PDB file of C-alpha atoms in Angstrom:
ATOM      1  CA  MET A  26     151.302   2.325  32.381  1.00 65.00           C
ATOM      2  CA  ASN A  27     153.053   5.478  33.558  1.00 86.00           C
ATOM      3  CA  GLN A  28     151.458   7.445  36.362  1.00 95.00           C
ATOM      4  CA  LEU A  29     151.569  11.222  36.736  1.00 98.00           C
ATOM      5  CA  LEU A  30     151.037  13.010  40.045  1.00 99.00           C
ATOM      6  CA  ILE A  31     150.412  16.762  39.956  1.00 99.00           C
ATOM      7  CA  VAL A  32     150.780  18.582  43.263  1.00 99.00           C
ATOM      8  CA  ARG A  33     149.329  22.092  43.246  1.00 99.00           C
ATOM      9  CA  ALA A  34     150.201  24.461  46.075  1.00 99.00           C
ATOM     10  CA  HIS A  35     148.124  27.602  45.667  1.00 98.00           C
ATOM     11  CA  PRO A  36     144.691  28.497  47.058  1.00 98.00           C
ATOM     12  CA  TYR A  37     143.747  30.176  43.765  1.00 98.00           C
ATOM     13  CA  GLY A  38     142.896  28.465  40.512  1.00 97.00           C
ATOM     14  CA  PRO A  39     144.461  29.137  37.092  1.00 97.00           C
ATOM     15  CA  ASP A  40     142.255  32.200  36.569  1.00 96.00           C
ATOM     16  CA  ARG A  41     144.264  34.013  39.280  1.00 96.00           C
ATOM     17  CA  SER A  42     147.453  31.982  39.713  1.00 98.00           C
ATOM     18  CA  ARG A  43     150.225  31.795  37.134  1.00 97.00           C
ATOM     19  CA  SER A  44     151.783  28.726  38.711  1.00 98.00           C
ATOM     20  CA  MET A  45     148.437  26.943  38.370  1.00 98.00           C
ATOM     21  CA  GLN A  46     148.353  27.970  34.699  1.00 98.00           C
ATOM     22  CA  MET A  47     151.727  26.257  34.360  1.00 99.00           C
ATOM     23  CA  ALA A  48     150.337  23.085  35.950  1.00 99.00           C
ATOM     24  CA  ASP A  49     147.389  23.151  33.533  1.00 99.00           C
ATOM     25  CA  ALA A  50     149.725  23.609  30.558  1.00 99.00           C
ATOM     26  CA  PHE A  51     151.844  20.624  31.575  1.00 98.00           C
ATOM     27  CA  LEU A  52     148.764  18.460  32.077  1.00 98.00           C
ATOM     28  CA  ALA A  53     147.290  19.478  28.711  1.00 98.00           C
ATOM     29  CA  GLY A  54     150.520  18.573  26.925  1.00 98.00           C
ATOM     30  CA  PHE A  55     150.796  15.297  28.797  1.00 97.00           C
ATOM     31  CA  ARG A  56     147.271  14.240  27.873  1.00 97.00           C
ATOM     32  CA  GLU A  57     147.913  15.000  24.200  1.00 97.00           C
ATOM     33  CA  THR A  58     150.624  12.351  23.935  1.00 96.00           C
ATOM     34  CA  HIS A  59     149.818  10.036  26.859  1.00 94.00           C
ATOM     35  CA  PRO A  60     146.009   9.756  26.816  1.00 94.00           C
ATOM     36  CA  HIS A  61     145.969   6.379  28.547  1.00 93.00           C
ATOM     37  CA  SER A  62     148.340   7.197  31.405  1.00 95.00           C
ATOM     38  CA  ALA A  63     146.924   7.520  34.906  1.00 96.00           C
ATOM     39  CA  VAL A  64     146.810  11.027  36.377  1.00 98.00           C
ATOM     40  CA  GLU A  65     146.286  12.128  39.972  1.00 98.00           C
ATOM     41  CA  ASP A  66     145.841  15.881  40.336  1.00 98.00           C
ATOM     42  CA  ILE A  67     145.706  17.248  43.874  1.00 98.00           C
ATOM     43  CA  ASN A  68     145.573  20.755  45.303  1.00 98.00           C
ATOM     44  CA  LEU A  69     147.014  20.979  48.783  1.00 98.00           C
ATOM     45  CA  TYR A  70     144.710  23.897  49.582  1.00 98.00           C
ATOM     46  CA  SER A  71     141.564  21.860  48.991  1.00 97.00           C
ATOM     47  CA  ALA A  72     142.844  18.737  50.735  1.00 95.00           C
ATOM     48  CA  ALA A  73     143.804  17.922  54.303  1.00 95.00           C
ATOM     49  CA  VAL A  74     147.595  17.893  54.633  1.00 96.00           C
ATOM     50  CA  PRO A  75     148.875  16.677  58.014  1.00 96.00           C
ATOM     51  CA  GLU A  76     151.578  18.770  59.636  1.00 97.00           C
ATOM     52  CA  ILE A  77     154.053  17.034  61.903  1.00 98.00           C
ATOM     53  CA  ASP A  78     152.621  17.778  65.332  1.00 98.00           C
ATOM     54  CA  ILE A  79     152.261  16.193  68.761  1.00 98.00           C
ATOM     55  CA  ASP A  80     149.742  13.619  67.499  1.00 98.00           C
ATOM     56  CA  LEU A  81     152.047  12.344  64.759  1.00 99.00           C
ATOM     57  CA  LEU A  82     155.186  12.468  66.884  1.00 98.00           C
ATOM     58  CA  SER A  83     153.599  10.676  69.828  1.00 98.00           C
ATOM     59  CA  GLY A  84     151.920   8.153  67.519  1.00 98.00           C
ATOM     60  CA  TRP A  85     155.210   7.258  65.831  1.00 98.00           C
ATOM     61  CA  GLU A  86     156.882   6.979  69.221  1.00 98.00           C
ATOM     62  CA  LEU A  87     154.257   4.545  70.471  1.00 98.00           C
ATOM     63  CA  LEU A  88     154.543   2.418  67.326  1.00 98.00           C
ATOM     64  CA  ARG A  89     158.341   2.277  67.701  1.00 97.00           C
ATOM     65  CA  LYS A  90     157.821   1.001  71.228  1.00 98.00           C
ATOM     66  CA  GLY A  91     155.654  -1.833  69.916  1.00 98.00           C
ATOM     67  CA  GLU A  92     152.196  -0.404  70.533  1.00 98.00           C
ATOM     68  CA  GLN A  93     149.457  -1.700  68.234  1.00 98.00           C
ATOM     69  CA  PHE A  94     148.097   0.805  65.722  1.00 98.00           C
ATOM     70  CA  SER A  95     144.566   0.021  66.875  1.00 98.00           C
ATOM     71  CA  HIS A  96     145.490   1.143  70.396  1.00 98.00           C
ATOM     72  CA  LEU A  97     146.388   4.670  69.287  1.00 98.00           C
ATOM     73  CA  SER A  98     143.868   7.463  69.710  1.00 98.00           C
ATOM     74  CA  ALA A  99     141.393   8.044  66.896  1.00 98.00           C
ATOM     75  CA  LEU A 100     143.137  11.325  66.062  1.00 98.00           C
ATOM     76  CA  GLN A 101     146.558   9.692  65.934  1.00 98.00           C
ATOM     77  CA  GLN A 102     145.254   6.917  63.692  1.00 99.00           C
ATOM     78  CA  ALA A 103     143.604   9.396  61.322  1.00 98.00           C
ATOM     79  CA  LYS A 104     146.681  11.594  60.997  1.00 98.00           C
ATOM     80  CA  LEU A 105     149.099   8.695  60.598  1.00 99.00           C
ATOM     81  CA  THR A 106     146.893   7.111  57.938  1.00 99.00           C
ATOM     82  CA  LEU A 107     146.610  10.360  55.998  1.00 98.00           C
ATOM     83  CA  PHE A 108     150.372  10.941  56.249  1.00 99.00           C
ATOM     84  CA  ASP A 109     151.068   7.425  54.957  1.00 98.00           C
ATOM     85  CA  ASN A 110     148.558   7.836  52.128  1.00 98.00           C
ATOM     86  CA  TYR A 111     150.468  10.828  50.770  1.00 99.00           C
ATOM     87  CA  THR A 112     153.704   8.848  50.987  1.00 98.00           C
ATOM     88  CA  THR A 113     152.196   5.940  49.054  1.00 98.00           C
ATOM     89  CA  GLN A 114     150.722   8.247  46.435  1.00 98.00           C
ATOM     90  CA  PHE A 115     154.179   9.717  45.816  1.00 99.00           C
ATOM     91  CA  GLN A 116     155.799   6.287  45.676  1.00 98.00           C
ATOM     92  CA  ASN A 117     153.284   5.072  43.086  1.00 97.00           C
ATOM     93  CA  ALA A 118     153.942   7.955  40.687  1.00 98.00           C
ATOM     94  CA  ASP A 119     156.520   7.804  37.914  1.00 97.00           C
ATOM     95  CA  ILE A 120     156.453  11.557  37.294  1.00 98.00           C
ATOM     96  CA  VAL A 121     155.669  14.153  39.950  1.00 99.00           C
ATOM     97  CA  VAL A 122     154.892  17.751  38.988  1.00 99.00           C
ATOM     98  CA  ILE A 123     155.005  20.347  41.756  1.00 99.00           C
ATOM     99  CA  ALA A 124     153.495  23.756  40.961  1.00 99.00           C
ATOM    100  CA  ASN A 125     153.768  26.648  43.385  1.00 98.00           C
ATOM    101  CA  PRO A 126     154.328  30.376  43.728  1.00 98.00           C
ATOM    102  CA  LEU A 127     157.412  31.807  45.385  1.00 97.00           C
ATOM    103  CA  TRP A 128     156.162  33.422  48.579  1.00 97.00           C
ATOM    104  CA  ASN A 129     158.579  35.384  50.750  1.00 95.00           C
ATOM    105  CA  LEU A 130     161.544  33.438  49.326  1.00 95.00           C
ATOM    106  CA  SER A 131     159.910  30.163  50.333  1.00 97.00           C
ATOM    107  CA  VAL A 132     157.262  27.638  49.357  1.00 98.00           C
ATOM    108  CA  PRO A 133     153.685  27.760  50.664  1.00 98.00           C
ATOM    109  CA  THR A 134     153.418  26.121  54.076  1.00 98.00           C
ATOM    110  CA  ARG A 135     151.166  23.342  52.811  1.00 98.00           C
ATOM    111  CA  LEU A 136     153.784  22.349  50.279  1.00 99.00           C
ATOM    112  CA  LYS A 137     156.336  22.100  53.085  1.00 98.00           C
ATOM    113  CA  ALA A 138     153.904  19.850  54.975  1.00 98.00           C
ATOM    114  CA  TRP A 139     153.453  17.666  51.877  1.00 99.00           C
ATOM    115  CA  VAL A 140     157.211  17.356  51.341  1.00 99.00           C
ATOM    116  CA  ASP A 141     157.465  16.048  54.906  1.00 99.00           C
ATOM    117  CA  THR A 142     155.196  13.159  53.888  1.00 99.00           C
ATOM    118  CA  VAL A 143     157.526  12.071  51.070  1.00 98.00           C
ATOM    119  CA  CYS A 144     160.982  12.643  52.582  1.00 98.00           C
ATOM    120  CA  ARG A 145     160.986   9.794  55.095  1.00 97.00           C
ATOM    121  CA  ALA A 146     163.870   7.850  56.574  1.00 95.00           C
ATOM    122  CA  GLY A 147     163.503   4.153  55.858  1.00 95.00           C
ATOM    123  CA  VAL A 148     160.947   4.820  53.138  1.00 97.00           C
ATOM    124  CA  THR A 149     162.338   7.216  50.522  1.00 98.00           C
ATOM    125  CA  PHE A 150     165.886   7.301  51.889  1.00 98.00           C
ATOM    126  CA  ARG A 151     167.977   5.267  54.302  1.00 97.00           C
ATOM    127  CA  TYR A 152     171.285   5.395  56.114  1.00 95.00           C
ATOM    128  CA  ASN A 153     173.841   2.757  55.150  1.00 94.00           C
ATOM    129  CA  SER A 154     176.262   0.971  57.475  1.00 92.00           C
ATOM    130  CA  GLU A 155     178.622   3.934  57.273  1.00 93.00           C
ATOM    131  CA  GLY A 156     175.911   6.379  58.267  1.00 92.00           C
ATOM    132  CA  ARG A 157     175.639   7.877  54.797  1.00 94.00           C
ATOM    133  CA  ALA A 158     172.244   8.680  53.331  1.00 94.00           C
ATOM    134  CA  GLU A 159     171.072   6.797  50.236  1.00 97.00           C
ATOM    135  CA  GLY A 160     168.034   7.780  48.189  1.00 97.00           C
ATOM    136  CA  LEU A 161     165.387   5.111  47.619  1.00 97.00           C
ATOM    137  CA  ALA A 162     163.297   7.021  45.056  1.00 97.00           C
ATOM    138  CA  SER A 163     165.605   6.565  42.079  1.00 94.00           C
ATOM    139  CA  GLY A 164     163.914   6.379  38.693  1.00 92.00           C
ATOM    140  CA  LYS A 165     161.293   8.921  39.685  1.00 97.00           C
ATOM    141  CA  ARG A 166     161.196  12.242  37.852  1.00 97.00           C
ATOM    142  CA  VAL A 167     160.213  15.442  39.655  1.00 98.00           C
ATOM    143  CA  VAL A 168     159.335  18.554  37.643  1.00 98.00           C
ATOM    144  CA  HIS A 169     159.119  21.812  39.580  1.00 98.00           C
ATOM    145  CA  LEU A 170     157.017  24.644  38.116  1.00 98.00           C
ATOM    146  CA  GLN A 171     157.251  27.989  39.878  1.00 98.00           C
ATOM    147  CA  ALA A 172     156.074  31.555  39.264  1.00 97.00           C
ATOM    148  CA  SER A 173     157.664  34.569  40.917  1.00 95.00           C
ATOM    149  CA  GLY A 174     157.461  38.330  40.692  1.00 94.00           C
ATOM    150  CA  GLY A 175     161.232  38.834  40.814  1.00 94.00           C
ATOM    151  CA  ARG A 176     164.140  37.263  38.968  1.00 94.00           C
ATOM    152  CA  PHE A 177     166.283  34.658  40.707  1.00 92.00           C
ATOM    153  CA  GLY A 178     167.415  32.337  37.924  1.00 86.00           C
ATOM    154  CA  GLY A 179     166.433  29.266  39.911  1.00 80.00           C
ATOM    155  CA  ASN A 180     168.655  30.309  42.818  1.00 89.00           C
ATOM    156  CA  ASP A 181     165.936  31.385  45.222  1.00 95.00           C
ATOM    157  CA  PRO A 182     165.847  29.481  48.539  1.00 97.00           C
ATOM    158  CA  ALA A 183     162.595  27.669  47.672  1.00 97.00           C
ATOM    159  CA  SER A 184     163.932  26.240  44.408  1.00 96.00           C
ATOM    160  CA  LYS A 185     167.245  25.263  45.967  1.00 97.00           C
ATOM    161  CA  TRP A 186     165.502  23.575  48.895  1.00 98.00           C
ATOM    162  CA  LEU A 187     163.214  21.497  46.676  1.00 98.00           C
ATOM    163  CA  ARG A 188     166.137  20.474  44.478  1.00 98.00           C
ATOM    164  CA  THR A 189     168.110  19.458  47.569  1.00 98.00           C
ATOM    165  CA  VAL A 190     165.273  17.366  49.012  1.00 98.00           C
ATOM    166  CA  PHE A 191     164.369  15.479  45.860  1.00 99.00           C
ATOM    167  CA  THR A 192     167.912  14.795  44.692  1.00 98.00           C
ATOM    168  CA  PHE A 193     168.658  13.656  48.257  1.00 98.00           C
ATOM    169  CA  ILE A 194     165.998  10.940  48.003  1.00 98.00           C
ATOM    170  CA  GLY A 195     167.241   9.913  44.560  1.00 98.00           C
ATOM    171  CA  CYS A 196     164.871  11.621  42.120  1.00 98.00           C
ATOM    172  CA  GLU A 197     165.702  13.256  38.810  1.00 97.00           C
ATOM    173  CA  PHE A 198     164.850  16.930  39.352  1.00 98.00           C
ATOM    174  CA  GLU A 199     164.252  19.710  36.862  1.00 96.00           C
ATOM    175  CA  GLN A 200     162.722  23.140  37.133  1.00 96.00           C
ATOM    176  CA  TYR A 201     160.882  25.595  34.916  1.00 96.00           C
ATOM    177  CA  VAL A 202     160.129  29.089  36.173  1.00 95.00           C
ATOM    178  CA  ALA A 203     158.087  32.069  35.105  1.00 96.00           C
ATOM    179  CA  GLU A 204     159.893  34.943  36.768  1.00 95.00           C
ATOM    180  CA  GLY A 205     160.154  38.711  36.638  1.00 92.00           C
ATOM    181  CA  LEU A 206     156.385  38.954  36.313  1.00 92.00           C
ATOM    182  CA  ASP A 207     156.122  41.871  38.745  1.00 91.00           C
ATOM    183  CA  HIS A 208     159.562  43.292  38.012  1.00 90.00           C
ATOM    184  CA  GLU A 209     158.622  43.707  34.339  1.00 92.00           C
ATOM    185  CA  PRO A 210     154.816  43.913  34.334  1.00 93.00           C
ATOM    186  CA  GLU A 211     154.808  45.207  30.767  1.00 94.00           C
ATOM    187  CA  ARG A 212     156.349  41.860  29.714  1.00 94.00           C
ATOM    188  CA  ALA A 213     154.275  39.624  31.981  1.00 92.00           C
ATOM    189  CA  ASP A 214     151.976  38.379  29.205  1.00 93.00           C
ATOM    190  CA  GLU A 215     154.939  37.666  26.936  1.00 96.00           C
ATOM    191  CA  ILE A 216     156.811  35.841  29.695  1.00 94.00           C
ATOM    192  CA  MET A 217     153.793  33.696  30.516  1.00 97.00           C
ATOM    193  CA  HIS A 218     153.065  32.927  26.863  1.00 97.00           C
ATOM    194  CA  GLN A 219     156.601  31.662  26.328  1.00 97.00           C
ATOM    195  CA  THR A 220     156.622  29.761  29.613  1.00 97.00           C
ATOM    196  CA  LEU A 221     153.299  28.031  28.980  1.00 98.00           C
ATOM    197  CA  GLN A 222     154.422  26.949  25.520  1.00 98.00           C
ATOM    198  CA  THR A 223     157.605  25.484  26.990  1.00 98.00           C
ATOM    199  CA  VAL A 224     155.782  23.719  29.812  1.00 98.00           C
ATOM    200  CA  ARG A 225     153.108  22.311  27.517  1.00 98.00           C
ATOM    201  CA  GLN A 226     155.812  20.855  25.280  1.00 98.00           C
ATOM    202  CA  LEU A 227     157.488  19.438  28.361  1.00 97.00           C
ATOM    203  CA  GLY A 228     154.248  17.655  29.202  1.00 97.00           C
ATOM    204  CA  ARG A 229     154.152  16.158  25.718  1.00 97.00           C
ATOM    205  CA  ASP A 230     157.738  14.934  25.931  1.00 94.00           C
ATOM    206  CA  CYS A 231     157.986  14.112  29.628  1.00 86.00           C
ATOM    207  CA  LEU A 232     158.465  10.365  29.192  1.00 73.00           C
ATOM    208  CA  THR A 233     161.695  10.947  27.292  1.00 61.00           C
ATOM    209  CA  GLU A 234     165.028  11.404  29.048  1.00 50.00           C
ATOM    210  CA  PRO A 235     164.945  14.320  31.529  1.00 47.00           C
ATOM    211  CA  ALA A 236     166.760  17.521  30.664  1.00 45.00           C
ATOM    212  CA  GLN A 237     170.308  17.818  31.981  1.00 42.00           C
TER     213      GLN A 237
END
């Protein structure tokens, strides 16, 4: 059974967020043609997402030195467990959909924190004997859905960064954007209508070969 993971990165729901409308459209299409597939749907703004901080860094350092996990502080244990849970959730998914707005040429900070949980040396990538990085997440498909007020053609820093990260760890990566929504407000409804149709069809067909 194929497993879908949807990662939403916006504090608003689909009534106020166009990127969340895109996530809903993908999910609706997916459920039409894959009703028995497992789906995990998370919103990073209604969940605890651990940022790499002194507790995580010091906890990892102690573990590398041979300290027992049970000897770490309660806070270190909680943060490390939560961090690992996000990693495992990503590893278990066959298809990962990331939906976010473009904010100030970047992704929301909680999405950056989540990406840190899935881009991990020795887990989703490794260094070979020559010191070259090798992705360990091959066979996984990542679909990026993004809404933006301006037009960038997929060349904004946020899109390029996500593509770099997920191709680095070995994933198939593709992107669908709704853009120019503020630049051409008179066309915003038309742009979204076309985008949502495309994304819904993508959800229906997502277990076929990814787009090149």
